[in-house]
XYZ file of C-alpha atoms in Angstrom:
83
model
C 146.798 124.027 68.620
C 144.692 121.469 70.174
C 142.716 119.201 68.056
C 139.537 117.105 69.783
C 137.335 114.922 67.967
C 133.856 112.804 68.377
C 133.849 109.931 66.823
C 130.858 108.287 66.841
C 128.771 105.088 65.815
C 126.745 105.878 62.795
C 124.512 109.007 62.166
C 123.657 110.926 66.184
C 120.522 110.812 66.542
C 119.261 113.233 69.785
C 119.253 116.768 68.446
C 120.626 117.989 72.084
C 124.446 115.853 71.737
C 124.574 117.683 68.490
C 123.767 120.940 70.287
C 126.133 119.995 73.138
C 128.902 119.204 70.162
C 128.649 122.703 68.300
C 128.464 124.849 71.668
C 131.249 122.979 73.208
C 132.655 124.289 69.826
C 131.902 127.783 69.670
C 133.337 127.831 73.628
C 136.714 125.969 72.647
C 137.339 127.650 69.433
C 139.736 129.599 70.480
C 141.548 126.891 72.454
C 140.894 124.126 70.245
C 139.504 122.834 66.725
C 136.556 120.441 66.698
C 136.067 117.488 64.236
C 132.997 114.537 63.820
C 133.925 111.557 62.311
C 130.696 109.263 61.807
C 131.802 105.322 61.211
C 128.951 103.186 59.820
C 126.952 101.292 62.208
C 126.178 97.465 61.999
C 123.283 96.516 61.520
C 121.453 94.715 64.007
C 120.906 91.181 64.205
C 119.900 88.636 66.768
C 121.489 88.318 70.094
C 123.506 85.615 68.736
C 124.721 88.236 66.254
C 125.978 91.432 68.410
C 129.634 90.072 69.770
C 129.822 90.207 66.098
C 128.331 94.041 65.281
C 130.755 95.144 68.182
C 133.557 93.489 66.802
C 133.085 95.306 63.573
C 131.544 98.546 64.871
C 135.142 98.453 67.623
C 137.383 98.219 64.980
C 136.182 100.806 62.757
C 136.521 103.030 65.806
C 139.874 101.789 66.357
C 141.237 102.888 63.161
C 139.806 106.499 63.271
C 142.791 106.491 66.406
C 145.757 107.865 66.264
C 148.004 106.340 68.312
C 149.838 109.137 70.219
C 145.719 109.920 70.870
C 144.952 110.815 74.480
C 140.780 109.052 73.999
C 138.413 109.214 76.122
C 135.908 106.938 75.728
C 131.687 107.848 76.190
C 129.724 104.382 77.521
C 126.303 103.532 78.731
C 128.170 101.502 81.426
C 130.286 103.630 82.736
C 131.052 105.981 85.315
C 129.051 109.232 86.059
C 132.394 112.361 86.192
C 131.487 115.582 87.507
C 133.120 119.157 85.844
């Protein structure tokens, strides 16, 4: 069975994202198992420290990825895709 992990930085703050994960969990439960992993959010500093914040959070995210995993990253600067 396929295992899908949602890894997020900090707790999910918007209910529609949690509802979407729950919805897909129900739809895919026959074919895959879903789990959620939350890595610690770095405390925000000034703009001059932004790179350090991103690096610290990136290291935490990368630590959750297994070497044989297929990884999909959702980013606000990414390309919009359709099904």
